[in-house]
Coordinates of C-alpha atoms and ligand atoms in Angstrom, one line a residue:
M7 CA -7.3 -15.0 26.0
K8 CA -4.9 -15.6 23.1
N9 CA -4.7 -12.8 20.6
V10 CA -5.7 -14.1 17.2
A11 CA -5.5 -11.8 14.2
L12 CA -7.0 -12.4 10.8
I13 CA -5.4 -10.3 8.0
T14 CA -7.1 -9.9 4.6
G15 CA -4.5 -8.7 2.1
V16 CA -1.7 -10.5 3.9
T17 CA 0.3 -10.9 0.6
G18 CA 0.4 -7.1 0.1
Q19 CA 2.9 -4.5 1.2
D20 CA 1.0 -3.6 4.5
G21 CA -0.1 -7.2 5.2
S22 CA 3.5 -8.5 5.2
Y23 CA 4.7 -5.8 7.6
L24 CA 1.7 -6.1 9.8
S25 CA 2.2 -9.9 10.0
E26 CA 5.8 -9.4 11.2
F27 CA 4.6 -6.8 13.7
L28 CA 1.9 -9.0 15.2
L29 CA 4.0 -12.2 15.2
A30 CA 6.6 -10.3 17.2
K31 CA 3.9 -9.4 19.7
G32 CA 3.0 -13.1 20.2
Y33 CA -0.2 -13.1 18.1
D34 CA -1.5 -16.1 16.2
V35 CA -1.7 -14.6 12.7
H36 CA -4.0 -16.0 10.0
G37 CA -3.9 -14.6 6.5
I38 CA -6.2 -14.8 3.5
I39 CA -4.6 -15.8 0.2
R40 CA -6.0 -16.3 -3.3
R41 CA -5.0 -18.9 -5.9
S42 CA -2.8 -17.5 -8.6
S43 CA -1.1 -19.0 -11.6
V44 CA 2.2 -17.4 -10.6
D45 CA 4.0 -17.2 -7.3
Y46 CA 2.9 -13.9 -5.7
R47 CA 3.8 -14.7 -2.0
E48 CA 7.3 -13.1 -2.2
R49 CA 6.6 -10.6 0.6
I50 CA 5.6 -13.3 3.1
A51 CA 7.8 -16.2 2.0
H52 CA 10.0 -15.7 5.0
L53 CA 7.1 -16.1 7.4
E54 CA 5.7 -19.3 5.9
G55 CA 6.4 -22.3 8.1
K56 CA 6.4 -20.3 11.3
P57 CA 4.2 -22.1 13.9
N58 CA 2.0 -19.1 14.6
F59 CA 1.5 -18.1 10.9
H60 CA -1.3 -19.7 9.0
L61 CA -2.6 -19.1 5.5
H62 CA -6.1 -19.9 4.2
Y63 CA -7.7 -19.6 0.8
A64 CA -10.7 -17.2 0.6
D65 CA -11.7 -14.2 -1.4
M66 CA -13.3 -10.8 -0.6
S67 CA -15.8 -11.4 -3.3
D68 CA -16.9 -14.8 -1.8
S69 CA -19.1 -14.3 1.3
M70 CA -19.3 -17.9 2.1
S71 CA -15.5 -18.3 2.2
L72 CA -15.3 -15.4 4.7
V73 CA -18.1 -16.6 6.9
K74 CA -16.5 -20.1 7.1
L75 CA -13.1 -18.7 7.8
V76 CA -14.1 -16.3 10.5
G77 CA -16.0 -19.1 12.2
Q78 CA -13.0 -21.4 12.0
V79 CA -10.3 -18.9 13.1
Q80 CA -12.4 -17.1 15.8
P81 CA -10.3 -13.9 15.5
T82 CA -10.0 -11.4 18.3
E83 CA -8.9 -8.8 15.7
I84 CA -9.5 -8.5 12.0
Y85 CA -7.3 -6.2 9.8
N86 CA -9.2 -5.7 6.5
L87 CA -6.4 -4.7 4.2
A88 CA -7.5 -6.5 1.0
A89 CA -8.3 -4.3 -1.9
Q90 CA -7.9 -3.6 -5.5
S91 CA -5.6 -0.8 -4.3
H92 CA -4.4 0.9 -7.6
V93 CA -6.3 4.1 -8.3
Q94 CA -5.6 4.2 -12.0
V95 CA -6.6 0.5 -12.4
S96 CA -10.0 1.4 -10.7
F97 CA -10.9 3.5 -13.8
D98 CA -10.4 0.3 -15.9
A99 CA -12.0 -2.2 -13.5
P100 CA -14.5 -0.1 -11.5
E101 CA -17.0 -2.9 -10.8
F102 CA -14.4 -5.3 -9.5
T103 CA -13.0 -2.4 -7.4
A104 CA -16.4 -1.7 -5.9
D105 CA -17.1 -5.4 -5.2
V106 CA -13.8 -5.9 -3.3
D107 CA -13.2 -2.5 -1.8
A108 CA -16.8 -1.6 -0.9
V109 CA -19.0 -4.7 -0.6
G110 CA -16.0 -6.7 0.6
V111 CA -16.0 -4.6 3.8
L112 CA -19.7 -5.4 4.3
R113 CA -18.9 -9.1 3.9
I114 CA -16.3 -9.0 6.6
L115 CA -18.7 -7.2 9.0
E116 CA -21.5 -9.7 8.2
A117 CA -19.1 -12.6 8.6
V118 CA -18.3 -11.4 12.2
R119 CA -22.0 -10.9 13.0
T120 CA -23.0 -14.3 11.5
N121 CA -20.5 -16.0 13.8
H122 CA -21.8 -13.9 16.8
L123 CA -18.3 -12.4 17.4
E124 CA -19.4 -8.7 17.3
Q125 CA -18.6 -8.2 21.0
T126 CA -15.3 -10.0 21.0
C127 CA -13.7 -9.3 17.6
K128 CA -12.3 -5.8 16.8
I129 CA -12.1 -4.7 13.1
Y130 CA -9.6 -2.4 11.5
Q131 CA -10.6 -1.0 8.1
A132 CA -7.8 0.2 5.7
S133 CA -9.3 3.5 4.7
T134 CA -7.4 6.1 2.7
S135 CA -6.6 9.7 2.1
E136 CA -8.1 9.3 -1.3
L137 CA -11.4 10.0 0.4
Y138 CA -10.4 13.7 0.5
G139 CA -9.9 13.5 -3.3
K140 CA -10.6 16.9 -4.8
V141 CA -9.5 18.4 -1.6
E142 CA -11.7 20.9 0.2
E143 CA -9.0 22.0 2.7
V144 CA -5.3 21.6 3.5
P145 CA -4.0 19.9 5.6
Q146 CA -6.6 17.2 5.9
N147 CA -7.7 15.9 9.4
E148 CA -10.6 13.7 10.7
N149 CA -13.1 16.6 10.3
T150 CA -12.2 17.5 6.7
P151 CA -15.1 16.8 4.3
F152 CA -14.6 13.9 1.8
H153 CA -14.7 14.4 -1.9
P154 CA -13.8 11.1 -3.5
Y155 CA -12.3 11.5 -7.0
S156 CA -11.9 8.0 -8.5
P157 CA -13.9 4.7 -8.6
Y158 CA -11.4 3.5 -6.0
A159 CA -12.1 6.4 -3.6
V160 CA -15.9 6.0 -4.1
A161 CA -15.6 2.3 -3.2
K162 CA -13.5 3.1 -0.1
L163 CA -16.0 5.8 1.0
Y164 CA -18.6 3.1 1.2
G165 CA -16.2 1.0 3.3
F166 CA -15.6 4.0 5.6
W167 CA -19.4 4.6 6.1
I168 CA -20.4 1.0 6.6
I169 CA -17.8 0.6 9.3
K170 CA -19.1 3.7 11.1
E171 CA -22.7 2.4 10.6
Y172 CA -22.0 -1.0 12.2
R173 CA -20.1 0.7 15.0
E174 CA -23.2 2.7 15.9
A175 CA -25.9 0.3 14.9
Y176 CA -24.5 -2.9 16.6
N177 CA -22.0 -1.4 19.1
M178 CA -19.1 -3.1 17.3
F179 CA -15.5 -2.1 17.8
C180 CA -14.7 -1.3 14.2
C181 CA -12.6 1.6 13.1
S182 CA -11.0 3.2 10.0
G183 CA -7.4 4.3 9.7
I184 CA -7.4 7.1 7.1
L185 CA -3.9 6.4 5.9
F186 CA -2.0 8.7 3.6
N187 CA 0.4 7.2 1.1
H188 CA 3.0 4.9 2.6
E189 CA 5.7 3.3 0.7
S190 CA 8.6 0.9 1.1
E191 CA 11.0 -1.5 -0.6
R192 CA 8.0 -3.9 -0.8
R193 CA 5.7 -1.4 -2.6
G194 CA 4.0 -2.6 -5.8
E195 CA 6.1 -1.7 -8.8
T196 CA 3.4 0.3 -10.6
F197 CA 2.9 2.9 -7.8
V198 CA 4.8 6.0 -8.6
T199 CA 7.5 5.9 -5.8
R200 CA 8.6 2.3 -6.5
K201 CA 8.3 2.9 -10.3
I202 CA 10.8 5.8 -9.8
T203 CA 13.2 4.0 -7.5
L204 CA 13.4 0.9 -9.7
A205 CA 13.9 3.0 -12.8
A206 CA 16.5 5.2 -11.2
A207 CA 18.4 2.0 -10.2
R208 CA 18.1 0.5 -13.7
I209 CA 19.1 3.8 -15.5
A210 CA 22.1 4.2 -13.1
Q211 CA 23.2 0.6 -14.0
G212 CA 22.6 1.0 -17.8
K213 CA 19.5 -1.3 -17.9
Q214 CA 17.0 1.3 -18.9
D215 CA 17.2 4.5 -20.9
C216 CA 14.2 6.6 -19.8
L217 CA 11.4 6.7 -17.2
Y218 CA 8.0 7.8 -18.3
L219 CA 5.7 9.4 -15.7
G220 CA 2.4 11.3 -15.6
N221 CA 1.6 14.3 -13.4
L222 CA 4.8 15.5 -11.9
D223 CA 3.2 18.3 -9.9
S224 CA 1.0 15.9 -7.8
L225 CA 1.6 16.4 -4.1
R226 CA 1.6 13.5 -1.6
D227 CA 2.3 13.0 2.1
W228 CA 4.6 10.0 1.9
G229 CA 5.5 7.8 4.9
Y230 CA 7.2 4.5 5.5
A231 CA 4.8 1.5 5.5
K232 CA 6.8 -0.2 8.3
D233 CA 6.0 2.7 10.6
Y234 CA 2.3 2.8 9.6
V235 CA 1.4 -0.8 10.5
E236 CA 2.0 0.0 14.2
C237 CA -0.8 2.5 14.0
M238 CA -3.2 -0.1 12.7
W239 CA -2.6 -2.0 15.9
L240 CA -2.7 1.0 18.1
I241 CA -6.1 2.0 16.7
L242 CA -7.5 -1.3 17.9
Q243 CA -5.8 -1.0 21.3
H244 CA -7.4 2.4 21.9
D245 CA -10.0 2.5 24.7
K246 CA -12.8 3.5 22.3
P247 CA -13.4 2.7 18.6
E248 CA -12.5 5.8 16.6
D249 CA -11.2 6.8 13.2
F250 CA -7.7 8.3 12.8
V251 CA -5.7 10.1 10.2
I252 CA -2.2 8.6 9.8
A253 CA 0.3 10.8 7.9
T254 CA 3.6 12.5 8.3
G255 CA 2.4 16.1 8.0
V256 CA 5.0 16.8 5.2
Q257 CA 4.2 17.1 1.5
H258 CA 6.3 16.7 -1.6
T259 CA 5.7 16.6 -5.4
V260 CA 6.3 13.6 -7.6
R261 CA 9.1 15.7 -9.2
E262 CA 10.8 16.1 -5.8
F263 CA 10.6 12.4 -5.2
A264 CA 12.2 11.7 -8.6
T265 CA 15.0 14.3 -8.1
L266 CA 16.0 12.8 -4.8
A267 CA 15.7 9.1 -5.9
F268 CA 18.0 9.8 -8.9
K269 CA 20.4 11.7 -6.7
Y270 CA 20.7 8.6 -4.4
A271 CA 21.2 6.5 -7.5
G272 CA 24.2 8.8 -8.4
I273 CA 22.4 10.9 -11.1
E274 CA 21.9 14.6 -10.8
L275 CA 18.8 15.7 -12.6
K276 CA 17.9 19.1 -14.0
W277 CA 14.3 19.8 -15.2
E278 CA 13.5 21.6 -18.5
G279 CA 10.2 22.4 -20.2
E280 CA 6.6 22.3 -18.9
G281 CA 3.6 20.0 -18.8
I282 CA 3.7 17.2 -21.3
D283 CA 7.0 18.6 -22.7
E284 CA 8.8 18.5 -19.3
K285 CA 12.0 16.5 -19.2
G286 CA 14.4 15.3 -16.5
I287 CA 18.0 15.6 -17.9
N288 CA 21.1 13.8 -16.5
V289 CA 23.4 16.7 -15.9
A290 CA 26.5 14.6 -16.3
T291 CA 25.6 13.2 -19.8
G292 CA 22.9 15.6 -21.1
K293 CA 20.6 12.6 -21.8
V294 CA 16.9 12.8 -21.2
V295 CA 16.2 10.2 -18.4
V296 CA 12.7 11.2 -17.4
A297 CA 9.9 12.2 -19.7
V298 CA 6.1 12.8 -19.4
S299 CA 3.6 10.4 -21.0
P300 CA -0.1 11.1 -21.2
D301 CA -0.6 7.3 -20.7
F302 CA -0.1 7.9 -16.9
Y303 CA -2.5 10.8 -16.6
R304 CA -5.8 9.9 -14.9
P305 CA -9.3 11.0 -15.9
T306 CA -9.5 12.7 -12.5
D307 CA -6.4 13.1 -10.4
V308 CA -6.0 13.8 -6.7
V309 CA -3.2 16.4 -6.5
N310 CA -2.9 17.9 -3.1
L311 CA -2.8 15.3 -0.2
W312 CA -1.4 16.6 3.0
G313 CA -2.3 14.9 6.3
D314 CA -2.6 16.3 9.8
P315 CA -1.7 13.5 12.2
T316 CA -2.3 15.5 15.4
K317 CA -5.0 13.2 16.8
A318 CA -2.9 10.0 16.3
K319 CA 0.0 11.7 17.9
N320 CA -1.9 12.9 21.0
E321 CA -4.3 10.0 21.5
L322 CA -2.3 7.0 20.3
G323 CA 1.2 8.3 21.2
W324 CA 2.4 7.7 17.6
N325 CA 5.4 9.5 16.2
P326 CA 4.6 10.5 12.6
Q327 CA 8.3 11.4 11.8
T328 CA 10.0 8.1 12.7
T329 CA 11.3 7.8 9.1
S330 CA 11.8 11.0 7.2
F331 CA 11.1 11.5 3.5
E332 CA 14.8 11.6 2.7
E333 CA 15.3 8.3 4.7
L334 CA 12.4 6.7 2.9
V335 CA 13.7 7.5 -0.5
K336 CA 17.2 6.4 0.5
I337 CA 15.9 3.0 1.8
M338 CA 14.0 2.4 -1.4
V339 CA 16.8 3.3 -3.7
A340 CA 19.4 1.3 -1.8
H341 CA 17.1 -1.7 -2.0
D342 CA 16.5 -1.3 -5.7
M343 CA 20.1 -0.7 -6.6
Q344 CA 20.9 -4.1 -5.0
K345 CA 17.9 -5.8 -6.6
V346 CA 18.9 -4.5 -10.1
A347 CA 22.5 -5.7 -9.6
A348 CA 21.3 -9.1 -8.3
D349 CA 18.8 -9.5 -11.2
H350 CA 21.7 -8.8 -13.6
V351 CA 23.8 -11.5 -12.0
A352 CA 20.9 -14.0 -12.1
G353 CA 20.3 -13.1 -15.7
V354 CA 23.9 -13.8 -16.7
M355 CA 23.8 -17.1 -14.8
R356 CA 20.6 -18.1 -16.6
I357 CA 22.2 -17.3 -20.0
N358 CA 25.3 -19.3 -19.0
L359 CA 23.2 -22.3 -17.9
Q360 CA 21.2 -22.1 -21.2
E361 CA 24.4 -21.9 -23.2
Y362 CA 25.8 -24.9 -21.3
L363 CA 22.7 -27.0 -21.8
E364 CA 22.5 -26.2 -25.5
H365 CA 26.3 -27.0 -25.8
R366 CA 25.8 -30.3 -24.0
E367 CA 22.8 -31.3 -26.3
N368 CA 24.8 -30.5 -29.4
R369 CA 27.8 -32.6 -28.4
Ligands
LIG39 P1 -1.4 -4.0 -1.9 O1 0.1 -4.2 -1.8 O2 -1.9 -3.7 -3.3 O3 -2.1 -5.3 -1.3 C1 -3.5 -5.6 -1.6 C2 -3.8 -6.9 -1.0 O4 -5.2 -7.2 -1.2 C3 -3.0 -8.1 -1.6 O5 -2.7 -9.0 -0.6 C4 -4.1 -8.7 -2.5 O6 -3.9 -10.1 -2.8 C5 -5.4 -8.5 -1.7 N1 -6.6 -8.7 -2.5 C6 -7.0 -8.0 -3.6 N2 -8.2 -8.4 -4.0 C7 -8.5 -9.4 -3.2 C8 -9.6 -10.3 -3.1 N3 -10.6 -10.2 -4.0 N4 -9.7 -11.2 -2.2 C9 -8.7 -11.3 -1.3 N5 -7.6 -10.5 -1.3 C10 -7.5 -9.6 -2.2 O7 -1.9 -2.8 -1.0 P2 -1.2 -2.1 0.3 O8 -0.4 -1.0 -0.2 O9 -0.6 -3.2 1.1 O10 -2.5 -1.5 1.0 C11 -3.2 -2.2 2.0 C12 -4.6 -1.6 2.1 O11 -4.5 -0.3 2.5 C13 -5.4 -1.6 0.8 O12 -6.8 -1.7 1.2 C14 -5.2 -0.2 0.3 O13 -6.4 0.2 -0.5 C15 -5.1 0.6 1.6 N6 -4.3 1.8 1.6 C16 -3.0 1.8 1.1 C17 -2.3 2.9 1.2 C18 -0.8 2.9 0.7 O14 -0.3 4.0 0.5 N7 -0.2 1.8 0.6 C19 -2.8 4.1 1.7 C20 -4.1 4.1 2.2 C21 -4.9 3.0 2.1 P3 -3.1 -10.7 -4.1 O15 -1.7 -10.6 -3.6 O16 -3.7 -12.0 -4.2 O17 -3.4 -9.7 -5.2
LIG40 O1 1.6 6.1 -6.5 P1 0.3 6.4 -6.9 O2 -0.3 5.5 -8.0 O3 -0.6 6.4 -5.6 P2 -2.1 7.0 -5.3 O4 -2.9 7.2 -6.5 O5 -1.8 8.2 -4.4 O6 -2.7 5.8 -4.5 C1 -2.0 5.2 -3.4 O7 -2.2 5.9 -2.2 C2 -3.5 6.0 -1.7 C3 -3.5 6.8 -0.5 O8 -3.7 8.2 -0.8 C4 -4.0 4.6 -1.5 F1 -5.3 4.6 -1.0 C5 -4.0 3.8 -2.8 O9 -4.4 2.4 -2.5 C6 -2.5 3.8 -3.3 O10 -1.7 3.0 -2.4 O11 0.1 7.9 -7.5 C7 0.5 9.0 -6.8 C8 0.5 10.2 -7.7 C9 -0.8 10.4 -8.4 O12 -1.3 11.8 -8.4 C10 -0.4 10.1 -9.9 O13 -1.2 10.7 -10.9 O14 1.5 10.1 -8.6 C11 1.0 10.5 -9.9 N1 1.8 9.9 -10.9 C12 2.6 10.5 -11.8 N2 3.1 9.7 -12.7 C13 1.9 8.5 -11.2 C14 2.7 8.4 -12.3 N3 1.3 7.5 -10.6 C15 1.6 6.2 -11.1 N4 1.1 5.1 -10.4 N5 2.4 6.1 -12.2 C16 3.0 7.1 -12.8 O15 3.7 6.9 -13.8

């Protein structure tokens, strides 16, 4: 039987890497897209037009669109990656977050059941280390109690439990990957890592003066997204449906991430002050290039995520240290140094073209 994957969230960071991974394995890949007034398909533009890659309009908040699409595509595997995935935004849009991130999971499960595919279609749910939230033990593994600490995490907790419920109630092959933070050069620009690497590149090239951040002490277990999508697939190839923690097993603070990113951008930082008054100073110039802003503090923040990937290592044969923290930061900074330089050239060309057109009109 041909492997047919349906990916929700195909335009996102993980969706784009997973599409590449599954296409390389010979899958037919179908992805869900939403209508937008601007072009947001940058991450998958290079895949469009490939014979095995298909895009369909649907929405996680629209049951009928999901039922119809699942019936049409007849997937053998569904990867449910679609979500309002920004934790801070979930405080501003909690109801939307719950609709997409919690009830959306139920809609996918019901779309599979309505089309009588529950014994032939496996489902991967993009679960998260945010479930551990106000952590009750470190490091966190599959048996660590959950304590969600944001509207996003509470919504994702529903997704986790409804997947487990359908697995037991209807004998479906549906599993959650409890993924710790994973980043890349395709990471959304408002997540802290990408915000830092882009700012470091801009500051190094004289395009920005200062980067404003929130909690610098927050600890994360950061991996490389390209390595993590393999795990999503491995979880669905396992002989029985189970949930897995996917993490590197190594923790760093936001401050450490920033220090390294600026170093790779050619700026040595020294830190002075504490809390809201803490500053990152460029040692060479004495200028403040990083400052703290309360705008980026959250009403409740998750501050100590540290994953234990032993189960994934032993049962899936996955290597959690394929890309080290240092390599990850280096990849992201190198990409953003090039991007900032290219944006500068494109900007100069736009100005030159504008000047030329104005000059021609005035002749
Ligand atoms: P992302 O870059 O923010 O992508 C989210 C995707 O969801 C986008 O394709 C987005 O489409 C889509 N989406 C949002 N609302 C939708 C809706 N109503 N209907 C259909 N599609 C919708 O996220 P990511 O980093 O790739 O993460 C993928 C998944 O893993 C998410 O569920 C996230 O919560 C979870 N997760 C991520 C991490 C991480 O560190 N990256 C860790 C643990 C779990 P548009 O492009 O149209 O907005
Ligand atoms: O990069 P973040 O926004 O990621 P967060 O909240 O950990 O969520 C990401 O990872 C989760 C997995 O654990 C996913 F489920 C979720 O979808 C998403 O992909 O923030 C990381 C930390 C936080 O503690 C935050 O308070 O960095 C801190 N931080 C400090 N300054 C900042 C900033 N976060 C952001 N976004 N922007 C800042 O300026």
